[in-house]
Amino acid sequence: LPLSQGSVYKLSLRNDNQNYQIEVRVTGQEVIKTNVGSFNTVVSLVRLRSESQGDYFLKAYFSDDQRHVPVLIVSRISGGEIRAELASSGFVATPVAPPIQSATPSPAIPTTPPNIISSKPVTDNGEAVDLPFKVGEQLNYQVFLPNVQAPAGLATFQVRARSKYFDNDGFLFTLNAQTTTALQKLFVANDVITSYVDPKTLLPFHTEFVFNEGRRRFASKLAINQDYGTATTEQGERIEIPIGTHDYLSYFYAVRTFNLSVSKRNAISILVNNKPKTLFVTAMKRENVQIGSQTIPAILISLTTDDAEGDKYQLRAWISDDKRRLPLRLTAVTLLGAIRADLAIIPVTSQ
């Protein structure tokens, strides 16, 4: 519809034997900034009227172009405000057969420090490989503590989308972790990490943290420039980092692209509390791991750092020995004792 200022559009909707009357009134224009970018939008006041529930109002901001993408929807309720913001956008092009071309050399990769192996997902001969994950992948983990039979926490890793973020093409990775009722009488936590990464190198260019742990509240954003080796906080603090540095979330996906031959050692730079450290990923052995009712072939890897006590937390991971390279189990030793995170897998039933 042509959303010109002052226009009013009326629609009818029926759902679950309930009739709704919708009125869309165009009230003006406004620039809206989102993680996807800035949009010139057409502002519309939407009134939803039902026979049993009365009127319900919301504001909708549509992109001021022929597509009229809903960039932002705002609704006010008694408990506050609900906002639904566009997280990503993209166009699906009609597939066409690629032209036959002669091979051309790959573009140069920025030089990394001598003790850091590039984390670009390639084979040993330098050829690009398919990523072991796709957009839409969601991995759910149950976290167990010593002497607590029920899961004490839940963690969800998601590959949310691939789109344009902060003027860069990228993947959107998220991690949501929270305690369960088994632990909430002692401690309540709800943490979110968001990472925007380059789809070719899996290196982050923007990272966001929101930690709610007990009475502790912490939020931070980092703008990362991999070409110049810098990470900049919201306050303007500049952190020098090696070129090719990962954040907490991007390394989780990068490790899955490594050559995990037994005794093979990879190394990457990772930001820990805004300080770069070298993380060594060593494939120790192949063994079966029991996850729920299933026995799965896996590769056991160790994760150590270049600190004096590089194996202080005894970080270990079991990665599925297949193309998907799924992290099946993660273990560590903490002040609370040995903790374990297992991937939630639906049991396979024989047909």
Coordinates of C-alpha atoms in Angstrom, one line a residue, residues 6-265:
G6 CA -2.5 11.2 6.4
S7 CA -3.6 8.0 4.7
V8 CA -6.0 5.7 6.6
Y9 CA -6.4 2.0 5.8
K10 CA -8.9 -0.4 7.2
L11 CA -8.6 -4.2 7.3
S12 CA -10.6 -7.1 8.7
L13 CA -9.0 -10.1 10.3
R14 CA -10.5 -13.4 11.7
N15 CA -8.6 -15.7 14.1
D16 CA -10.0 -18.5 16.3
N17 CA -13.6 -17.5 15.6
Q18 CA -12.8 -13.9 16.7
N19 CA -13.3 -11.0 14.3
Y20 CA -10.9 -8.1 14.4
Q21 CA -11.0 -4.7 12.8
I22 CA -7.6 -3.0 12.0
E23 CA -7.1 0.6 11.3
V24 CA -3.7 1.9 10.1
R25 CA -3.2 5.6 10.2
V26 CA 0.0 7.1 8.7
T27 CA 1.1 10.0 11.0
G28 CA 4.6 11.0 9.8
Q29 CA 8.2 10.1 9.2
E30 CA 11.2 9.3 11.4
V31 CA 14.7 7.9 11.2
I32 CA 15.1 4.7 13.2
K33 CA 18.5 3.2 14.1
T34 CA 18.9 -0.5 14.6
N35 CA 21.7 -3.0 14.6
V36 CA 21.0 -3.7 10.9
G37 CA 21.4 0.0 10.1
S38 CA 19.5 3.3 10.0
F39 CA 16.2 3.5 8.1
N40 CA 14.0 6.4 6.9
T41 CA 10.6 5.1 8.1
V42 CA 6.9 5.9 7.8
V43 CA 5.3 6.1 11.2
S44 CA 1.8 4.5 11.5
L45 CA -0.6 4.3 14.4
V46 CA -2.3 0.9 14.4
R47 CA -5.6 0.3 16.2
L48 CA -6.7 -3.3 16.7
R49 CA -10.4 -3.6 17.7
S50 CA -12.1 -6.9 18.8
E51 CA -15.6 -7.6 19.8
S52 CA -14.7 -9.0 23.2
Q53 CA -11.4 -7.3 24.2
G54 CA -11.9 -3.7 23.0
D55 CA -9.2 -1.5 21.4
Y56 CA -5.5 -2.2 21.4
F57 CA -2.9 0.3 20.0
L58 CA 0.6 0.0 18.7
K59 CA 3.0 2.1 16.6
A60 CA 4.6 0.6 13.5
Y61 CA 7.6 2.0 11.7
F62 CA 7.8 0.8 8.0
S63 CA 10.8 1.5 5.8
D64 CA 10.1 4.4 3.5
D65 CA 10.6 2.4 0.2
Q66 CA 8.6 0.1 -2.0
R67 CA 9.2 -2.9 0.4
H68 CA 7.8 -1.2 3.5
V69 CA 9.7 -3.5 5.8
P70 CA 8.5 -3.3 9.5
V71 CA 11.6 -1.9 11.1
L72 CA 10.2 -1.4 14.6
I73 CA 6.9 -2.1 16.4
V74 CA 6.2 -0.5 19.8
S75 CA 3.3 -1.4 22.1
R76 CA 2.5 0.0 25.5
I77 CA 0.9 -2.3 28.2
S78 CA 0.2 -1.8 31.9
G79 CA 3.6 -3.3 32.8
G80 CA 5.7 -1.1 30.4
E81 CA 6.7 -1.1 26.8
I82 CA 7.2 -3.9 24.3
R83 CA 9.5 -3.3 21.4
A84 CA 10.0 -5.6 18.4
E85 CA 13.1 -4.4 16.4
L86 CA 14.3 -5.7 13.1
A87 CA 17.3 -8.0 13.8
S88 CA 18.4 -8.7 10.2
S89 CA 17.3 -8.5 6.6
G90 CA 18.3 -9.9 3.3
F91 CA 17.2 -10.8 -0.2
V92 CA 17.1 -14.3 -1.6
A93 CA 18.4 -14.1 -5.2
T94 CA 17.2 -16.4 -7.9
P95 CA 19.9 -19.1 -8.3
V96 CA 21.8 -18.9 -11.6
A97 CA 24.5 -21.1 -12.9
P98 CA 28.0 -19.6 -12.2
P99 CA 30.1 -18.8 -15.2
I100 CA 33.1 -20.9 -15.9
Q101 CA 36.2 -19.1 -14.8
S102 CA 39.9 -19.8 -14.6
A103 CA 41.3 -20.2 -11.1
T104 CA 42.5 -17.0 -9.5
P105 CA 44.7 -16.6 -6.4
S106 CA 43.0 -16.0 -3.1
P107 CA 43.3 -12.5 -1.6
A108 CA 46.0 -12.0 0.9
I109 CA 45.2 -12.7 4.6
P110 CA 46.5 -10.2 7.2
T111 CA 49.6 -11.5 8.9
T112 CA 49.0 -12.8 12.4
P113 CA 51.6 -12.8 15.2
P114 CA 54.1 -15.7 14.9
N115 CA 52.6 -17.6 17.9
I116 CA 49.0 -17.4 16.6
I117 CA 47.6 -19.7 13.9
S118 CA 45.1 -18.0 11.6
S119 CA 41.6 -19.1 12.5
K120 CA 40.3 -18.8 8.9
P121 CA 38.4 -22.0 8.2
V122 CA 40.6 -23.6 5.5
T123 CA 42.1 -27.0 4.9
D124 CA 45.8 -27.6 5.2
N125 CA 46.4 -26.8 1.6
G126 CA 44.7 -23.4 1.9
E127 CA 41.4 -24.3 0.2
A128 CA 38.2 -23.0 1.8
V129 CA 35.9 -25.6 3.4
D130 CA 32.2 -25.7 4.1
L131 CA 31.2 -24.5 7.5
P132 CA 29.9 -27.2 9.9
F133 CA 27.0 -25.1 10.9
K134 CA 24.2 -23.2 9.1
V135 CA 21.9 -20.3 9.9
G136 CA 19.2 -21.4 12.2
E137 CA 21.3 -23.9 14.1
Q138 CA 20.4 -24.0 17.8
L139 CA 22.4 -26.0 20.4
N140 CA 20.9 -26.4 23.8
Y141 CA 23.0 -27.5 26.8
Q142 CA 22.2 -28.7 30.3
V143 CA 24.7 -27.7 33.0
F144 CA 25.3 -30.0 35.9
L145 CA 27.1 -29.3 39.2
P146 CA 28.5 -31.8 41.7
N147 CA 26.0 -33.4 44.1
V148 CA 23.0 -31.8 42.2
Q149 CA 21.1 -34.4 40.2
A150 CA 18.9 -31.9 38.3
P151 CA 20.4 -29.5 35.7
A152 CA 21.6 -26.3 37.5
G153 CA 21.7 -24.2 34.3
L154 CA 20.7 -24.0 30.7
A155 CA 22.7 -22.6 27.8
T156 CA 21.6 -22.0 24.2
F157 CA 23.9 -21.2 21.3
Q158 CA 22.3 -19.9 18.2
V159 CA 23.3 -19.0 14.6
R160 CA 20.6 -16.4 14.3
A161 CA 21.1 -14.9 10.9
R162 CA 23.5 -13.6 8.2
S163 CA 22.9 -10.1 7.1
K164 CA 24.4 -6.5 7.2
Y165 CA 25.5 -5.4 10.6
F166 CA 27.4 -2.2 11.5
D167 CA 28.1 -1.8 7.7
N168 CA 29.6 -5.3 7.6
D169 CA 28.4 -8.6 6.2
G170 CA 28.3 -11.0 9.1
F171 CA 26.8 -13.9 11.0
L172 CA 24.8 -13.1 14.2
F173 CA 25.7 -15.5 17.0
T174 CA 24.0 -15.5 20.4
L175 CA 24.5 -17.3 23.7
N176 CA 21.8 -17.2 26.4
A177 CA 22.7 -18.8 29.7
Q178 CA 20.6 -18.9 32.9
T179 CA 20.2 -20.9 36.1
T180 CA 17.3 -23.2 36.7
T181 CA 15.1 -23.6 39.7
A182 CA 17.5 -26.2 41.1
L183 CA 20.0 -23.4 41.8
Q184 CA 17.9 -20.2 42.0
K185 CA 17.4 -20.4 45.8
L186 CA 21.2 -19.9 46.1
F187 CA 22.1 -17.9 43.0
V188 CA 20.2 -16.4 40.0
A189 CA 22.0 -15.7 36.7
N190 CA 20.8 -14.7 33.3
D191 CA 23.6 -13.8 30.8
V192 CA 23.5 -12.9 27.1
I193 CA 26.4 -12.6 24.7
T194 CA 25.9 -11.4 21.2
S195 CA 28.7 -11.7 18.6
Y196 CA 28.7 -10.3 15.0
V197 CA 31.4 -12.2 13.0
D198 CA 32.9 -12.1 9.5
P199 CA 31.4 -15.1 7.6
K200 CA 34.7 -15.9 5.9
T201 CA 37.1 -15.7 8.9
L202 CA 34.6 -16.1 11.8
L203 CA 36.4 -13.2 13.5
P204 CA 34.2 -10.8 15.4
F205 CA 33.8 -7.2 14.5
H206 CA 31.2 -6.3 17.3
T207 CA 30.5 -8.0 20.6
E208 CA 27.9 -7.2 23.3
F209 CA 27.6 -8.6 26.8
V210 CA 24.7 -8.4 29.3
F211 CA 25.4 -10.2 32.6
N212 CA 22.8 -10.4 35.4
E213 CA 24.4 -12.5 38.1
G214 CA 22.9 -12.2 41.6
R215 CA 23.1 -8.5 42.5
R216 CA 25.8 -7.9 39.8
R217 CA 24.6 -6.1 36.6
F218 CA 27.1 -5.6 33.8
A219 CA 26.6 -4.5 30.2
S220 CA 29.3 -3.8 27.6
K221 CA 29.9 -3.3 23.9
L222 CA 33.1 -3.7 21.9
A223 CA 33.8 -2.5 18.4
I224 CA 36.6 -4.7 17.0
N225 CA 38.8 -3.7 14.1
Q226 CA 40.6 -6.8 13.0
D227 CA 42.6 -4.9 10.3
Y228 CA 44.3 -2.6 12.8
G229 CA 44.3 -4.9 15.8
T230 CA 42.1 -2.8 18.1
A231 CA 39.0 -3.2 20.2
T232 CA 37.2 -0.1 21.4
T233 CA 34.7 0.1 24.4
E234 CA 31.6 2.3 24.6
Q235 CA 33.6 4.6 26.8
G236 CA 36.3 5.1 24.1
E237 CA 38.9 2.9 25.8
R238 CA 41.2 1.4 23.1
I239 CA 42.5 -2.1 23.6
E240 CA 45.4 -3.4 21.5
I241 CA 44.8 -6.9 20.3
P242 CA 46.6 -9.3 17.9
I243 CA 45.0 -9.4 14.4
G244 CA 42.8 -12.4 14.4
T245 CA 41.4 -12.2 18.0
H246 CA 38.2 -14.0 18.9
D247 CA 35.6 -13.3 21.6
Y248 CA 34.0 -15.8 24.0
L249 CA 31.4 -16.8 21.4
S250 CA 33.1 -16.7 18.1
Y251 CA 35.8 -19.1 19.2
F252 CA 33.1 -21.7 20.0
Y253 CA 32.2 -21.8 16.3
A254 CA 35.8 -21.3 15.0
V255 CA 37.1 -24.4 16.9
R256 CA 34.6 -26.5 15.0
T257 CA 36.4 -25.7 11.7
F258 CA 39.9 -26.7 13.0
N259 CA 41.9 -29.7 11.9
L260 CA 41.3 -32.0 14.9
S261 CA 43.6 -34.8 14.0
V262 CA 44.9 -36.5 17.2
S263 CA 47.9 -34.6 18.6
K264 CA 47.2 -31.6 16.3
R265 CA 47.6 -28.3 18.2

